[in-house]
Short mmCIF file of C-alpha atoms in Angstrom, two decimals:
data_model
loop_
_atom_site.label_atom_id
_atom_site.label_comp_id
_atom_site.label_asym_id
_atom_site.label_seq_id
_atom_site.Cartn_x
_atom_site.Cartn_y
_atom_site.Cartn_z
CA MET O 1 -198.94 -83.27 3.41
CA SER O 2 -195.95 -85.52 3.84
CA VAL O 3 -195.91 -89.28 4.13
CA ASN O 4 -194.54 -88.97 7.66
CA LYS O 5 -197.58 -87.06 8.76
CA LEU O 6 -199.76 -89.73 7.20
CA LYS O 7 -197.79 -92.49 8.93
CA TYR O 8 -198.63 -90.90 12.27
CA PHE O 9 -202.31 -91.43 11.62
CA PHE O 10 -201.97 -95.08 10.81
CA ALA O 11 -199.80 -96.00 13.78
CA VAL O 12 -202.54 -97.90 15.58
CA ASP O 13 -202.82 -101.20 17.34
CA THR O 14 -205.67 -103.46 18.33
CA ARG O 15 -206.06 -102.11 21.82
CA TYR O 16 -206.40 -98.54 20.53
CA VAL O 17 -208.96 -99.53 17.90
CA LEU O 18 -211.12 -101.39 20.40
CA LYS O 19 -211.00 -98.60 22.93
CA LYS O 20 -211.73 -95.98 20.32
CA LEU O 21 -214.72 -97.86 18.96
CA MET O 22 -216.06 -98.18 22.49
CA ILE O 23 -215.60 -94.45 23.03
CA LEU O 24 -217.34 -93.68 19.75
CA MET O 25 -220.37 -95.71 20.68
CA PHE O 26 -220.46 -94.84 24.36
CA PRO O 27 -218.49 -91.68 25.13
CA TYR O 28 -220.28 -90.76 28.32
CA THR O 29 -217.95 -92.50 30.73
CA HIS O 30 -214.69 -91.36 29.19
CA GLN O 31 -213.04 -88.91 31.56
CA ASP O 32 -209.95 -87.41 30.07
CA TRP O 33 -210.29 -85.92 26.57
CA GLU O 34 -206.97 -84.12 26.39
CA VAL O 35 -204.61 -85.09 23.60
CA ARG O 36 -201.28 -85.79 25.24
CA TYR O 37 -198.05 -84.34 23.90
CA HIS O 38 -194.48 -85.43 24.21
CA ARG O 39 -192.08 -82.50 23.80
CA ASP O 40 -194.28 -80.58 21.38
CA THR O 41 -195.21 -83.46 19.12
CA PRO O 42 -198.53 -85.18 19.68
CA LEU O 43 -198.36 -88.79 20.77
CA THR O 44 -199.17 -91.48 18.27
CA PRO O 45 -202.54 -93.21 18.53
CA ARG O 46 -200.77 -96.27 19.91
CA GLN O 47 -199.90 -94.37 23.07
CA ASP O 48 -202.82 -91.98 23.41
CA VAL O 49 -206.41 -93.01 23.01
CA ASN O 50 -207.57 -89.45 22.35
CA ALA O 51 -205.40 -88.95 19.30
CA PRO O 52 -207.27 -88.95 15.99
CA ASP O 53 -206.35 -91.64 13.52
CA LEU O 54 -207.21 -92.40 9.92
CA TYR O 55 -207.36 -96.18 10.17
CA ILE O 56 -210.82 -96.36 11.70
CA PRO O 57 -212.39 -93.85 9.28
CA THR O 58 -210.91 -95.58 6.24
CA MET O 59 -211.98 -99.03 7.32
CA ALA O 60 -215.40 -97.76 8.37
CA PHE O 61 -215.89 -96.04 5.02
CA ILE O 62 -215.08 -99.19 3.06
CA THR O 63 -217.25 -101.29 5.37
CA TYR O 64 -220.09 -98.82 4.90
CA ILE O 65 -219.89 -99.14 1.12
CA LEU O 66 -219.90 -102.93 1.31
CA LEU O 67 -222.78 -102.87 3.77
CA ALA O 68 -224.73 -100.54 1.49
CA GLY O 69 -224.23 -102.95 -1.37
CA MET O 70 -225.41 -105.81 0.81
CA ALA O 71 -228.47 -103.88 2.01
CA LEU O 72 -229.44 -103.01 -1.53
CA GLY O 73 -228.89 -106.60 -2.58
CA ILE O 74 -231.23 -107.84 0.14
CA GLN O 75 -233.89 -105.52 -1.24
CA LYS O 76 -233.12 -106.63 -4.79
CA ARG O 77 -232.13 -103.11 -5.81
CA PHE O 78 -228.48 -103.80 -6.41
CA SER O 79 -226.44 -102.97 -9.46
CA PRO O 80 -222.72 -102.14 -9.65
CA GLU O 81 -223.37 -98.53 -10.67
CA VAL O 82 -225.33 -97.95 -7.49
CA LEU O 83 -222.35 -99.04 -5.44
CA GLY O 84 -220.09 -96.56 -7.17
CA LEU O 85 -222.69 -93.84 -6.76
CA CYS O 86 -223.00 -94.56 -3.05
CA ALA O 87 -219.24 -94.46 -2.62
CA SER O 88 -218.80 -91.20 -4.46
CA THR O 89 -221.73 -89.56 -2.65
CA ALA O 90 -220.23 -90.41 0.72
CA LEU O 91 -216.79 -89.23 -0.40
CA VAL O 92 -218.20 -85.94 -1.70
CA TRP O 93 -219.97 -85.30 1.60
CA ILE O 94 -216.70 -85.83 3.47
CA ILE O 95 -214.92 -83.42 1.14
CA ILE O 96 -217.67 -80.82 1.53
CA GLU O 97 -217.61 -81.09 5.30
CA VAL O 98 -213.82 -80.83 5.53
CA LEU O 99 -213.80 -77.82 3.19
CA VAL O 100 -216.51 -76.03 5.15
CA MET O 101 -214.66 -76.70 8.40
CA LEU O 102 -211.37 -75.43 6.96
CA LEU O 103 -213.08 -72.33 5.61
CA SER O 104 -214.77 -71.50 8.89
CA LEU O 105 -211.59 -72.12 10.88
CA TYR O 106 -209.71 -69.80 8.53
CA LEU O 107 -212.33 -67.06 8.63
CA LEU O 108 -212.47 -66.98 12.37
CA THR O 109 -208.67 -67.11 12.70
CA VAL O 110 -208.73 -70.00 15.07
CA HIS O 111 -205.11 -70.74 15.84
CA SER O 112 -205.49 -74.41 16.56
CA ASP O 113 -203.29 -77.30 15.54
CA LEU O 114 -206.05 -79.02 13.64
CA SER O 115 -204.54 -80.09 10.34
CA THR O 116 -206.50 -81.24 7.31
CA PHE O 117 -205.92 -84.88 8.22
CA ASP O 118 -207.29 -84.31 11.70
CA LEU O 119 -210.46 -82.91 10.20
CA ILE O 120 -210.73 -85.82 7.79
CA ALA O 121 -210.34 -88.16 10.75
CA TYR O 122 -213.00 -86.44 12.83
CA SER O 123 -215.47 -86.35 10.00
CA GLY O 124 -214.75 -89.98 9.15
CA TYR O 125 -215.71 -91.22 12.60
CA LYS O 126 -219.36 -90.90 11.73
CA TYR O 127 -219.10 -93.93 9.47
CA VAL O 128 -218.84 -96.14 12.53
CA GLY O 129 -222.20 -94.80 13.66
CA MET O 130 -223.61 -95.30 10.18
CA ILE O 131 -222.53 -98.93 10.06
CA PHE O 132 -224.13 -99.59 13.42
CA THR O 133 -227.33 -97.88 12.29
CA VAL O 134 -227.58 -99.76 9.00
CA LEU O 135 -226.86 -103.09 10.68
CA SER O 136 -229.57 -102.68 13.25
CA GLY O 137 -231.92 -101.45 10.54
CA LEU O 138 -231.29 -104.63 8.60
CA LEU O 139 -231.58 -106.90 11.60
CA PHE O 140 -234.45 -105.31 13.50
CA GLY O 141 -236.41 -103.45 10.84
CA SER O 142 -237.56 -99.88 10.91
CA ASP O 143 -237.81 -99.52 14.69
CA GLY O 144 -234.31 -100.82 15.23
CA TYR O 145 -233.08 -98.37 12.63
CA TYR O 146 -234.54 -95.34 14.38
CA VAL O 147 -233.40 -96.44 17.82
CA ALA O 148 -229.87 -97.00 16.58
CA LEU O 149 -229.98 -93.71 14.70
CA VAL O 150 -230.86 -91.78 17.84
CA TRP O 151 -228.28 -93.63 19.90
CA SER O 152 -225.38 -93.20 17.52
CA SER O 153 -226.33 -89.56 16.80
CA CYS O 154 -226.23 -88.66 20.49
CA ALA O 155 -223.00 -90.56 21.07
CA LEU O 156 -221.36 -89.00 18.03
CA MET O 157 -222.51 -85.46 18.89
CA PHE O 158 -221.14 -85.84 22.40
CA PHE O 159 -217.87 -87.23 21.07
CA ILE O 160 -217.40 -84.46 18.51
CA VAL O 161 -218.23 -81.66 20.93
CA ARG O 162 -215.89 -82.99 23.63
CA SER O 163 -213.05 -83.65 21.19
CA LEU O 164 -213.24 -80.37 19.31
CA LYS O 165 -213.88 -78.27 22.39
CA MET O 166 -210.31 -78.76 23.51
CA LYS O 167 -208.90 -77.69 20.19
CA ILE O 168 -211.13 -74.90 18.95
CA LEU O 169 -212.45 -73.06 21.95
CA PRO O 170 -209.93 -70.82 23.69
CA SER O 171 -208.64 -71.91 27.03
CA ILE O 172 -210.86 -70.48 29.71
CA SER O 173 -208.02 -70.28 32.20
CA SER O 174 -207.24 -66.58 32.21
CA ASP O 175 -209.06 -63.86 30.35
CA SER O 176 -206.23 -61.47 29.60
CA MET O 177 -207.84 -59.97 26.53
CA GLY O 178 -211.36 -59.31 27.60
CA MET O 179 -211.85 -56.57 25.06
CA GLY O 180 -213.08 -57.00 21.54
CA SER O 181 -212.98 -60.78 21.44
CA ASN O 182 -216.45 -61.15 22.77
CA ALA O 183 -217.82 -62.30 19.45
CA LYS O 184 -215.13 -64.90 19.04
CA PRO O 185 -215.88 -67.50 21.71
CA GLN O 186 -219.49 -67.45 20.62
CA LEU O 187 -218.63 -68.02 16.98
CA ARG O 188 -216.22 -70.79 17.89
CA LEU O 189 -218.92 -72.42 19.95
CA TYR O 190 -221.25 -72.14 16.98
CA ILE O 191 -218.75 -73.94 14.79
CA THR O 192 -218.41 -76.81 17.26
CA VAL O 193 -222.15 -77.12 17.73
CA ALA O 194 -222.83 -76.85 14.00
CA THR O 195 -220.34 -79.63 13.30
CA ALA O 196 -222.00 -81.78 15.90
CA VAL O 197 -225.51 -81.11 14.60
CA PHE O 198 -224.42 -81.84 11.05
CA GLN O 199 -223.48 -85.42 11.93
CA PRO O 200 -226.96 -86.87 12.59
CA ILE O 201 -228.32 -85.10 9.53
CA ILE O 202 -225.76 -86.69 7.28
CA ILE O 203 -226.10 -90.07 8.98
CA TYR O 204 -229.82 -90.01 8.30
CA TRP O 205 -229.32 -88.76 4.76
CA LEU O 206 -226.84 -91.42 3.78
CA THR O 207 -228.53 -94.38 5.40
CA SER O 208 -232.27 -93.88 5.13
CA HIS O 209 -232.48 -95.02 1.55
CA LEU O 210 -230.82 -98.28 2.49
CA VAL O 211 -233.38 -99.29 5.07
CA ARG O 212 -236.90 -99.01 3.85
CA MET F 1 -229.31 -86.48 -3.53
CA ALA F 2 -226.66 -88.46 -5.33
CA PHE F 3 -223.48 -86.44 -5.69
CA THR F 4 -220.75 -87.49 -8.00
CA LEU F 5 -217.20 -86.23 -7.96
CA TYR F 6 -217.92 -84.46 -11.21
CA THR F 7 -220.70 -82.47 -9.52
CA LEU F 8 -218.25 -81.39 -6.83
CA ILE F 9 -215.65 -80.28 -9.36
CA GLN F 10 -218.31 -78.39 -11.29
CA THR F 11 -219.52 -76.67 -8.11
CA THR F 12 -216.05 -75.55 -7.09
CA ILE F 13 -215.26 -74.22 -10.54
CA LEU F 14 -218.49 -72.26 -10.68
CA CYS F 15 -218.01 -70.82 -7.19
CA THR F 16 -214.43 -69.81 -7.90
CA ASN F 17 -215.53 -68.24 -11.15
CA ALA F 18 -218.25 -66.34 -9.32
CA ILE F 19 -215.68 -64.91 -6.91
CA ALA F 20 -213.37 -64.01 -9.77
CA VAL F 21 -215.95 -62.07 -11.77
CA LEU F 22 -217.15 -59.80 -8.97
CA HIS F 23 -217.09 -56.21 -10.13
CA GLU F 24 -214.43 -54.13 -8.42
CA GLU F 25 -216.04 -50.70 -8.37
CA ARG F 26 -219.66 -51.43 -7.89
CA PHE F 27 -219.35 -53.98 -5.20
CA LEU F 28 -216.01 -54.75 -3.65
CA SER F 29 -214.87 -51.24 -2.91
CA ARG F 30 -218.13 -50.47 -1.18
CA ILE F 31 -217.67 -53.36 1.16
CA SER F 32 -214.01 -52.79 1.84
CA ARG F 33 -214.42 -49.08 2.40
CA GLY F 34 -214.98 -49.25 6.11
CA VAL F 35 -212.57 -52.04 6.69
CA ASP F 36 -208.98 -51.71 5.74
CA GLN F 37 -208.50 -48.02 6.03
CA GLY F 38 -207.35 -47.67 9.57
CA VAL F 39 -206.30 -50.30 12.00
CA GLY F 40 -205.46 -53.23 9.78
CA GLY F 41 -205.92 -55.55 12.68
CA PHE F 42 -202.50 -55.97 14.24
CA GLY F 43 -202.31 -57.03 17.83
CA ASP F 44 -205.73 -58.50 17.96
CA ASP F 45 -207.02 -61.04 15.50
CA PRO F 46 -208.56 -59.55 12.35
CA GLY F 47 -212.28 -60.00 12.23
CA VAL F 48 -214.40 -62.16 9.97
CA LYS F 49 -214.97 -59.40 7.43
CA VAL F 50 -211.27 -58.66 6.97
CA GLN F 51 -210.57 -62.35 6.56
CA THR F 52 -213.27 -62.81 3.93
CA LEU F 53 -212.02 -59.81 2.01
CA ASN F 54 -208.47 -61.15 2.15
CA LEU F 55 -209.68 -64.47 0.90
CA ILE F 56 -211.65 -62.91 -1.94
CA ARG F 57 -208.73 -60.74 -2.92
CA SER F 58 -206.28 -63.66 -2.96
CA VAL F 59 -208.65 -65.83 -5.01
CA ARG F 60 -209.05 -63.01 -7.50
CA THR F 61 -205.29 -62.47 -7.69
CA VAL F 62 -204.65 -66.10 -8.43
CA MET F 63 -207.53 -66.48 -10.87
CA ARG F 64 -207.06 -63.28 -12.80
CA GLY F 65 -203.40 -63.98 -13.41
CA GLY F 66 -202.09 -60.77 -11.92
#
């Protein structure tokens, strides 16, 4: 958990952020999901659009908290304690999700290079979807909220499955060990799918009380 | 469901305590009987059960002070 590792995640520029936000909202046309390496070290987000970063999740988290305060203020339900409660609820859900992911990756001995910060990054990308959902709920009412919820859930599920598939599932190139590992690819698939399915649930949970 | 950080800390402490107070004879030895006598899982990856038992044992070692 060194500062250098953290610096890697914040080495972003405008072009990367714009492209990444586009991919998060519309991942269906993105072709190449491989994270590129350069002599064993992964490329920084500035050079590789598939690399996870922590800038977008952090900014999205803060924006979500501010947006929640604004939404509650519009409905005259605001008070400063509610803001703190909202922030800590969202933070606790991130921590729970990262811990469950770490635990399941450990139990199934998945030898991937997913560090803790990568998992925090991937579970923080859902805040972009949440912001979009809350905004359209505020602007277009209840119908807009549900449409945006469905849209961002599908986009986010697709994004998570495609991104994690490269890292968790074993390479399907050559099946040298066909014996005994038959339960493994299934369980790894279950982890990926469970992570993906968890995203819309938590998006709905954390935003429905803001848009009545 | 409004979680606070205090709730999370409380939950982790209670779960860790639950793992630490599991009874050795009545419970843990029955589960680990069929598991670590024998292969020990070299070569191939150890399975889920071996990993959970390792995790439980290491939590207990740290928590019970050794």
